[in-house]
Short mmCIF file of C-alpha atoms and ligand atoms in Angstrom, two decimals:
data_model
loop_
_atom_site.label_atom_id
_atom_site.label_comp_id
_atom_site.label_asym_id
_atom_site.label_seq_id
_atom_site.Cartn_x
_atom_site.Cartn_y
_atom_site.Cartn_z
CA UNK A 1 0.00 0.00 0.00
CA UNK A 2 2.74 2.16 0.82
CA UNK A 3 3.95 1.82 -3.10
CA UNK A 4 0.55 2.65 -4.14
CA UNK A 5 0.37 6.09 -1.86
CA UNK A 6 3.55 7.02 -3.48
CA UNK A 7 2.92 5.78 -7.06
CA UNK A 8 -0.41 7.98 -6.39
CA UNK A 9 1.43 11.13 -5.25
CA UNK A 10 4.00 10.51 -8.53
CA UNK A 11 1.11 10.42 -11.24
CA UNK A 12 -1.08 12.94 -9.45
CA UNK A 13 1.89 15.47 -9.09
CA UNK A 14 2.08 14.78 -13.04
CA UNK A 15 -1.39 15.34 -13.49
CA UNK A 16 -1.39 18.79 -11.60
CA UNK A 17 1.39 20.12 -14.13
CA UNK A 18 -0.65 18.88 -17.01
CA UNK A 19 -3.43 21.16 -15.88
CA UNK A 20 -3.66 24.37 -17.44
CA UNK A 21 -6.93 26.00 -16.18
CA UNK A 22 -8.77 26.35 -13.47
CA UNK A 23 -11.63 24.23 -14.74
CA UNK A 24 -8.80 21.26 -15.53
CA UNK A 25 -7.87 21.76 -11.69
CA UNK A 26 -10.92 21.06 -10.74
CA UNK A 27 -11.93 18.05 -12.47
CA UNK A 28 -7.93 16.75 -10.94
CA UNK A 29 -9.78 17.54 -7.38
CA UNK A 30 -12.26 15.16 -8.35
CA UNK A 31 -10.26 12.38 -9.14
CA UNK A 32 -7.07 12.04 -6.96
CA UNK A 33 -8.58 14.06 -3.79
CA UNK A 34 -12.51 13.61 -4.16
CA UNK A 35 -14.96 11.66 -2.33
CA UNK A 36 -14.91 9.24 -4.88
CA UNK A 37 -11.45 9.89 -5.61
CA UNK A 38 -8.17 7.66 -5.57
CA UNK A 39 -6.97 8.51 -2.47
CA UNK A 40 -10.15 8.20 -0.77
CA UNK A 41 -10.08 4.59 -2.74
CA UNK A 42 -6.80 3.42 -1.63
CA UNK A 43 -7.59 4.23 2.08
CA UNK A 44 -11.05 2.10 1.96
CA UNK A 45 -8.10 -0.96 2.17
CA UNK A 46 -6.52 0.25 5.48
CA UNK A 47 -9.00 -1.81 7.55
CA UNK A 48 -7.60 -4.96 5.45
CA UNK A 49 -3.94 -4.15 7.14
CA UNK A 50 -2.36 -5.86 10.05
CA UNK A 51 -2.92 -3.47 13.22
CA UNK A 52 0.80 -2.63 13.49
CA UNK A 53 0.69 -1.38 9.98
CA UNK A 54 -2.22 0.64 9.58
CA UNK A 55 -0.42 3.59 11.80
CA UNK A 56 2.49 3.58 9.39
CA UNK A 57 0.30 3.89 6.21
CA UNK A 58 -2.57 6.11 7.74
CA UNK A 59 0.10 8.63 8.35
CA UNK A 60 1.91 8.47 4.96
CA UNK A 61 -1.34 9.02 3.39
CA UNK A 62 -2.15 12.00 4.82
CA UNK A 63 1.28 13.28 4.04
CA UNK A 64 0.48 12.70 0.92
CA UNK A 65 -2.86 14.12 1.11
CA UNK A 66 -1.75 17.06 2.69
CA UNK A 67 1.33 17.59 -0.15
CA UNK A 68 -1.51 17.03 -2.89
CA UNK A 69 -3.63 19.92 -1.96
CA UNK A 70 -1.07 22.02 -0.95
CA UNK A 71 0.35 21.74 -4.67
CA UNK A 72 -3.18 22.26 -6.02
CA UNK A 73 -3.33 25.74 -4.25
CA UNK A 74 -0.27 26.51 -5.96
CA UNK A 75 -0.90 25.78 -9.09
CA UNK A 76 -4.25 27.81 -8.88
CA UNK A 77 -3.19 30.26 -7.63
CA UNK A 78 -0.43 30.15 -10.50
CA UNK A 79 -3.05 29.82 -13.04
CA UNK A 80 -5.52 32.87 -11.91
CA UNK A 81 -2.46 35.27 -12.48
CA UNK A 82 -1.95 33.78 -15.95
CA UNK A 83 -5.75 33.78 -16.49
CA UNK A 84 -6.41 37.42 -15.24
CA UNK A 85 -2.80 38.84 -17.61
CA UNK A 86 -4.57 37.02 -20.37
CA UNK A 87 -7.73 38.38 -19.62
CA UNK A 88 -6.26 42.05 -19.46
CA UNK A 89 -4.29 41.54 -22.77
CA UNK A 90 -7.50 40.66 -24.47
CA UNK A 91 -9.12 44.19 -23.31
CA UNK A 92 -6.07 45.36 -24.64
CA UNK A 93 -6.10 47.91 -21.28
CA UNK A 94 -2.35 49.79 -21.70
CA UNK A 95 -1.82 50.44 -17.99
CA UNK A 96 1.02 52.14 -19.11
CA UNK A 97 -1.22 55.28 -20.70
CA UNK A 98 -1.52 58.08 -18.76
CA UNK A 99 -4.48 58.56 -16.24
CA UNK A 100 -7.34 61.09 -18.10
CA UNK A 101 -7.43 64.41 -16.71
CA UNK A 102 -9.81 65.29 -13.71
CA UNK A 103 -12.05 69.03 -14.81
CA UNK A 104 -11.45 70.70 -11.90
CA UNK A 105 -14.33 73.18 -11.75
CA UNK A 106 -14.04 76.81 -11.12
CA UNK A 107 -15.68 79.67 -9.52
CA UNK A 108 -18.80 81.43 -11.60
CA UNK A 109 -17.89 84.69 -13.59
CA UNK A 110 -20.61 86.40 -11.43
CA UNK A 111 -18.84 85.00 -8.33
CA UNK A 112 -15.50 86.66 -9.59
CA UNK A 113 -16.88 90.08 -10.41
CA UNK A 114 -18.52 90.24 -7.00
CA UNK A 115 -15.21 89.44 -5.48
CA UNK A 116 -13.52 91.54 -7.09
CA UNK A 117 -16.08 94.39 -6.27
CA UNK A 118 -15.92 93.23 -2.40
CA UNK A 119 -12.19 93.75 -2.60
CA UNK A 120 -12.38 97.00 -4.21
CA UNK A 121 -15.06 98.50 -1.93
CA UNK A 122 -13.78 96.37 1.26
CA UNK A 123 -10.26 98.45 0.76
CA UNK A 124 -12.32 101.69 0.91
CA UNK A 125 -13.92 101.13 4.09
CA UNK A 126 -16.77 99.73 3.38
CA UNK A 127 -18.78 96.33 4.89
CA UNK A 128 -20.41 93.58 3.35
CA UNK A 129 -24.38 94.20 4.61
CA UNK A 130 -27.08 91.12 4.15
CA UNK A 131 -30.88 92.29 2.87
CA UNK A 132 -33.64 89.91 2.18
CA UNK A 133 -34.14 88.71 -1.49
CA UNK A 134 -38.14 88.81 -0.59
CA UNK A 135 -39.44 92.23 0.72
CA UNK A 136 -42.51 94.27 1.06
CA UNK A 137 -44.04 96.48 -0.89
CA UNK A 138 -43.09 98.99 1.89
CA UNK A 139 -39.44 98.17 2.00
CA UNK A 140 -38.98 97.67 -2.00
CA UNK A 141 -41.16 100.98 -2.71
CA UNK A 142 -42.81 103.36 -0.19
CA UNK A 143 -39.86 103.66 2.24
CA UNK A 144 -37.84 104.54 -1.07
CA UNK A 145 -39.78 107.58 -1.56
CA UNK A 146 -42.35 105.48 -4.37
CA UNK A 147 -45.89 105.62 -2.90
CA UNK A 148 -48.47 103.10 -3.85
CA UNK A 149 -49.34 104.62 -7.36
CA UNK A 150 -46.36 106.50 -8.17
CA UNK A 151 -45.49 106.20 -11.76
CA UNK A 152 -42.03 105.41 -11.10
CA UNK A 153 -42.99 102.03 -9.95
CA UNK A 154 -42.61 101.30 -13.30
CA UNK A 155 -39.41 100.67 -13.79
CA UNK A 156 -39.84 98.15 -11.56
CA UNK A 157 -42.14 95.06 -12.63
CA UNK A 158 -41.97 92.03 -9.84
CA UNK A 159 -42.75 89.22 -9.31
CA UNK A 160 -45.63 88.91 -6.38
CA UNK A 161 -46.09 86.08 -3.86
CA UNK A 162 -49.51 84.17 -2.54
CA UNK A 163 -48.94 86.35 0.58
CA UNK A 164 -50.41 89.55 0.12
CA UNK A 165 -47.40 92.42 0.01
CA UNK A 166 -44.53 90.33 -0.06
CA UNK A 167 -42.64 90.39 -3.58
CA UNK A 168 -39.12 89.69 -4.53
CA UNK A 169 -37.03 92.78 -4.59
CA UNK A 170 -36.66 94.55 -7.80
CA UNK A 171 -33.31 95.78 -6.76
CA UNK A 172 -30.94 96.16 -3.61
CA UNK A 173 -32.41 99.27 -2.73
CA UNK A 174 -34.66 98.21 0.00
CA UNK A 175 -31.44 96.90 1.84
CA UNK A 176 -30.41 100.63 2.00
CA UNK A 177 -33.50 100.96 4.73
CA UNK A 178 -32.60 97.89 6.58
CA UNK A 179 -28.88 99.28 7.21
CA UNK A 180 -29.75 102.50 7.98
CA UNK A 181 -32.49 101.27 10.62
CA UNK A 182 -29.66 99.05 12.06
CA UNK A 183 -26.75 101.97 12.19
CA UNK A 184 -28.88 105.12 12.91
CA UNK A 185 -27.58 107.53 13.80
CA UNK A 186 -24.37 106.43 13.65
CA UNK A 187 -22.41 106.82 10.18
CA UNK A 188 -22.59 103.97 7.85
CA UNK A 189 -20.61 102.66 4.58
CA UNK A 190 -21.36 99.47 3.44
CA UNK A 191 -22.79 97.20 0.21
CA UNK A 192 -25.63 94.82 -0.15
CA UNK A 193 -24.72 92.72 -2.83
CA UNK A 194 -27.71 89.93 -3.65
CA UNK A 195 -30.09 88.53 -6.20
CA UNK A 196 -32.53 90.84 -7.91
CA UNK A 197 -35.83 89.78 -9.98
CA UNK A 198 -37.89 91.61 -12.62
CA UNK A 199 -40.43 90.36 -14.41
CA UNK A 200 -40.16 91.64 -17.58
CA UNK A 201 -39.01 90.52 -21.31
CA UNK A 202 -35.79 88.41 -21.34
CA UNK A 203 -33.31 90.15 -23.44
CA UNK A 204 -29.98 90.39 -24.33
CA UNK A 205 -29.38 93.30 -22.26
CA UNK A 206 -31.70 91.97 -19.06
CA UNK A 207 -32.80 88.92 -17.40
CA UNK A 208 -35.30 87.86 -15.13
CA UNK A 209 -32.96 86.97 -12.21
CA UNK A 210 -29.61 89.11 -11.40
CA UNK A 211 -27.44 90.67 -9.21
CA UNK A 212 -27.06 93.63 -7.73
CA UNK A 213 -24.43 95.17 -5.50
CA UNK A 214 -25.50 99.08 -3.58
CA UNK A 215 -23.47 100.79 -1.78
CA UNK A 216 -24.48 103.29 0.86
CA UNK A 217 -22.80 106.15 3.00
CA UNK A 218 -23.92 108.42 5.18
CA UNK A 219 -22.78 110.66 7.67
CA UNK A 220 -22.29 114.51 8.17
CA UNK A 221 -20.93 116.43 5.23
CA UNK A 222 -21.12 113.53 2.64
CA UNK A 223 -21.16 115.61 -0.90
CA UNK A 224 -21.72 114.74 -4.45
CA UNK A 225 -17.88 114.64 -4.78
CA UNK A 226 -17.80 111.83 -2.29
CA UNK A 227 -19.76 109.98 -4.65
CA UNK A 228 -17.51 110.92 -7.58
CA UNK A 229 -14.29 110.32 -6.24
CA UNK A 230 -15.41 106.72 -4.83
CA UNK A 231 -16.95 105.52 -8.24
CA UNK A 232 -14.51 107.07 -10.19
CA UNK A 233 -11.68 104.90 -7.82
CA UNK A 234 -14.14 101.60 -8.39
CA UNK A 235 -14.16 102.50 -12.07
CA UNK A 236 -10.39 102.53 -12.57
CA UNK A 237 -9.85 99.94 -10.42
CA UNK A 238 -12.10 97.48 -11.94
CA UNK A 239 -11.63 98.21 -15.84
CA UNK A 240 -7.63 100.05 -15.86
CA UNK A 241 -6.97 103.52 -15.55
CA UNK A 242 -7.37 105.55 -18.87
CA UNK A 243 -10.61 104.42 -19.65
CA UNK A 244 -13.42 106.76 -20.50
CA UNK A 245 -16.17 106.78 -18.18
CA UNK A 246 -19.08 109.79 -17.80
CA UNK A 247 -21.67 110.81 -15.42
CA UNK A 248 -25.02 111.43 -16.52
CA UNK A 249 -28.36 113.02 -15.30
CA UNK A 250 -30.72 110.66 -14.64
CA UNK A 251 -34.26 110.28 -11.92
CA UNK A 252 -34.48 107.73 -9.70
CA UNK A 253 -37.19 108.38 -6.84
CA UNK A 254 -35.23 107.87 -3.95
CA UNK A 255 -31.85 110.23 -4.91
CA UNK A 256 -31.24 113.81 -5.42
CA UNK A 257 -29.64 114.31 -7.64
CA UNK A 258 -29.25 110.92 -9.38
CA UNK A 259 -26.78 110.14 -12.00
CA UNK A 260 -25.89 106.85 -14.09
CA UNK A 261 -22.35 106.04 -14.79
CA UNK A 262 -21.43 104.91 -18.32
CA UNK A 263 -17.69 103.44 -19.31
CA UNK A 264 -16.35 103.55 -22.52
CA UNK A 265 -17.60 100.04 -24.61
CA UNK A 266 -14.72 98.37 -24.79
CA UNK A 267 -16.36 96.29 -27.86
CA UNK A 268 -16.26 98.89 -30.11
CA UNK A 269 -14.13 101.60 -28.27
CA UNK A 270 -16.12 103.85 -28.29
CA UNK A 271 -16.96 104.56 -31.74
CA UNK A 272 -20.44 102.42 -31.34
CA UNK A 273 -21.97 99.05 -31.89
CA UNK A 274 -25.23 96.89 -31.78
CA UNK A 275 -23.91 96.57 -27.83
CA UNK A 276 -23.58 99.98 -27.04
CA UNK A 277 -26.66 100.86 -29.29
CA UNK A 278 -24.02 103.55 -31.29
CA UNK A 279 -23.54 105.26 -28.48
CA UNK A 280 -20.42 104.22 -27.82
CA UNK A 281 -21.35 104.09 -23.89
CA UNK A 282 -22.44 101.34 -21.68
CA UNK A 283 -24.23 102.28 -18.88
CA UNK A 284 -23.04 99.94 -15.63
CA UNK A 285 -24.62 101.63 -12.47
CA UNK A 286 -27.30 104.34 -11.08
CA UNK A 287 -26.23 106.33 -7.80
CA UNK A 288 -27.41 109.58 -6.06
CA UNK A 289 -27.55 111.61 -3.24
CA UNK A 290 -29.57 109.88 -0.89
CA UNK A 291 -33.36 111.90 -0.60
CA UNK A 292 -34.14 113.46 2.39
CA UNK A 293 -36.89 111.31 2.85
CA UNK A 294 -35.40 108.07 2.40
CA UNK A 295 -32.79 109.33 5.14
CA UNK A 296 -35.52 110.51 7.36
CA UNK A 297 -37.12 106.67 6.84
CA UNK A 298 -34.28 105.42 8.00
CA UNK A 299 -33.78 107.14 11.06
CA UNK A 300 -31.39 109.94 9.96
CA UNK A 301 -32.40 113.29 10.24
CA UNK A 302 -31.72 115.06 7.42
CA UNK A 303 -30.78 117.90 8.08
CA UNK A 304 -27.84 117.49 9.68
CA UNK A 305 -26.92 114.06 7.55
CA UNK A 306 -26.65 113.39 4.20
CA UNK A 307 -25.03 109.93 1.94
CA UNK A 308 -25.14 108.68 -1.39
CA UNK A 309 -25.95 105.47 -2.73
CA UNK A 310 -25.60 103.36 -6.00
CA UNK A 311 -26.55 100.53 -7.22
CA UNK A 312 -24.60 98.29 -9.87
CA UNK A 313 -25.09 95.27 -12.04
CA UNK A 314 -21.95 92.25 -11.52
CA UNK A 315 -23.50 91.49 -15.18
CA UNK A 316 -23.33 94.00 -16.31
CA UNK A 317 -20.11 94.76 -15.43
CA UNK A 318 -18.62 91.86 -15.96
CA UNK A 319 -20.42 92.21 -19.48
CA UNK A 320 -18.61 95.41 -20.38
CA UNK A 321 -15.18 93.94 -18.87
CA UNK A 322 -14.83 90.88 -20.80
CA UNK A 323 -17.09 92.18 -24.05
CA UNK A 324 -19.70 89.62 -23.64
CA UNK A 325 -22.21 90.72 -25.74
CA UNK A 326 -25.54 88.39 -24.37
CA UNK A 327 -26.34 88.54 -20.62
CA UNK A 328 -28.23 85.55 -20.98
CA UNK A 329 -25.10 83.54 -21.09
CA UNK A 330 -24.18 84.06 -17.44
CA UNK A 331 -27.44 81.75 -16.15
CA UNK A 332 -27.76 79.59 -19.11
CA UNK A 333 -25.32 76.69 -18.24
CA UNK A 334 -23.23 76.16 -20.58
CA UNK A 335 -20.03 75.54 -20.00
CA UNK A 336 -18.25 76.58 -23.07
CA UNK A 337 -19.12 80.35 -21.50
CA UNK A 338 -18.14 79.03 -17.84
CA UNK A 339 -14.95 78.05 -18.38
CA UNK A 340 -13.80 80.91 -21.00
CA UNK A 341 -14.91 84.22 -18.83
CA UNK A 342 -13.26 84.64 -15.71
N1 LIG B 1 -31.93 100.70 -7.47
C1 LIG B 1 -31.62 101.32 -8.74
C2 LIG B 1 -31.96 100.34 -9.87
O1 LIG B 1 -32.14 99.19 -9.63
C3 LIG B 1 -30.18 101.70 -8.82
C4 LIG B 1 -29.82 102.75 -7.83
C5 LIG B 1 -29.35 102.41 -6.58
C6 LIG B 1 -29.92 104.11 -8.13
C7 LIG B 1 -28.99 103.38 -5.65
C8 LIG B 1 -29.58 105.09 -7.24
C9 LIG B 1 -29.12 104.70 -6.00
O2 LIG B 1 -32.05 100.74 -11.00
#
């Protein structure tokens, strides 16, 4: 019996290196190892053995059992790598290409303007204030010197809620009020920036939804020159000294006197385009002396203070900066526009 274990272990040991898959393994398992298997076979003669020898052979048999599968682990083992490299060469996968690029996003070219506006006004002395996006009618008109019926309202279609005088601000105006109320009477200097809506048609020159950034000052012996000298120091900041820019008269209800501030179109410089509407300007902010009654609604009295405010369009600006020449691009999400401006 003894010749038979190791003729066994010879021919299986054979076998194994004759095997060359997994599946071929398997069926080996079956017929030197198995249940029904040779080994198992040989070992159904141990009771026919003298007691003295059925230690000796019962111990050599499992040696050789034990040898047998250890070898069969091997040789899988050997024959998954050579499976799995054969598998890879047949998706012909070059791990040796390199990895594709990751898009790493970036920040929105309203989010840049409006930083770089922060930084420009920040540096001047002025804080970032937070207004509500929905107001009142009281907050986005009356208190701003537009009663209920006056025909400067508009300028200023909203959008309404279900809840009766609640609307979402036509501009960052209103926030003017709230700062005031929450400085009076002590000076203040500060910008709302925040979303704006108007309902009215979607254009090239104006959407639905936008931003706006004010800016409001007030204390004692704030002039027109104030005004001036910190728009015209935004201006040349944000576009490069040397270009053009121009005040002009304008009405808005709640300044006296108001202006609008046109720079140079840098499309056509100046000499006038579809853009500029020939003008060669484009217009990129309202501002004013804050109205008496507007300060006196927010808790100023005025005859002893006085401020200006404006109000500007990160759009808009951003519009006239880079020479985009369709607002509509800024909210439309594509990303062709996203990843060029900026
Ligand atoms: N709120 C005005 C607008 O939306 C702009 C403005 C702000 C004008 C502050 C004067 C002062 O058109």
């Amino acid at each position: 019996m003894l010749e038979q274990l190791e003729h066994l272990r010879q021919e299986a040991e054979a076998a194994l290196a004759h095997a060359s898959t997994t599946e071929a393994t398997k069926a080996w398992h079956s017929e030197y190892l198995g249940r029904k298997g040779r080994l198992t076979a040989i070992l159904r003669n141990l009771a026919s053995l003298s007691p003295e020898e059925r230690p000796q052979v019962g111990r050599v048999a499992n040696e050789v059992k034990v040898a047998l599968e250890q070898a069969l682990e091997e040789r899988q083992a050997a024959l998954a790598q050579t499976e799995l490299s054969a598998a890879r060469s047949r998706q012909l996968v070059d791990m040796t290409l390199p990895g594709r690029p990751q898009t790493i996003g970036k920040l929105h070219p309203t989010t840049v303007t409006l930083r770089e506006i922060y930084a420009i006004f920040t540096a001047m002395g002025f804080q970032i204030f937070d207004s509500p996006e929905v107001e009142t009618d009281e907050y986005n008109f009356q208190l701003l010197n537009m009663p209920p019926g006056h025909p400067a309202r508009d300028m200023w279609d909203t959008f309404y809620t279900t809840a009766p005088d609640q609307l979402l601000r036509t501009h960052t105006s209103p926030g003017q009020i709230h700062a005031m109320r929450a400085y009076a009477p002590n000076p203040v200097r500060v910008i709302l920036p925040g979303k704006c809506y108007r309902y009215e048609q979607v254009t090239a020159r104006s959407e639905s939804m936008f931003y706006q950034v004010e800016g409001l000052a007030i204390g004692k012996r704030i002039t027109f020159s104030d005004l001036k000298g910190v728009l015209t120091n935004f201006a040349d900041q944000m576009y490069g000294e040397g270009r053009q820019m121009r005040f002009r008269k304008s009405y808005f209800p709640f300044t006296e006197p108001s202006v609008e501030l046109d720079i140079e179109c840098m499309l056509c410089g100046g000499k006038g385009c579809p853009i500029c509407k020939y003008t060669g300007w484009l217009e990129i902010l309202g501002a004013g002396m804050v109205h008496p009654i507007v300060l006196q609604n927010g808790g100023y009295d005025p005859t002893e203070f006085s401020g200006f405010a404006f109000g500007m369009g990160p759009e808009r600006i951003a519009l006239v900066k880079y020479g985009i020449d369709d607002i509509r691009y800024f909210y439309a999400n594509d990303v062709r526009f996203l990843e060029r401006v900026g």
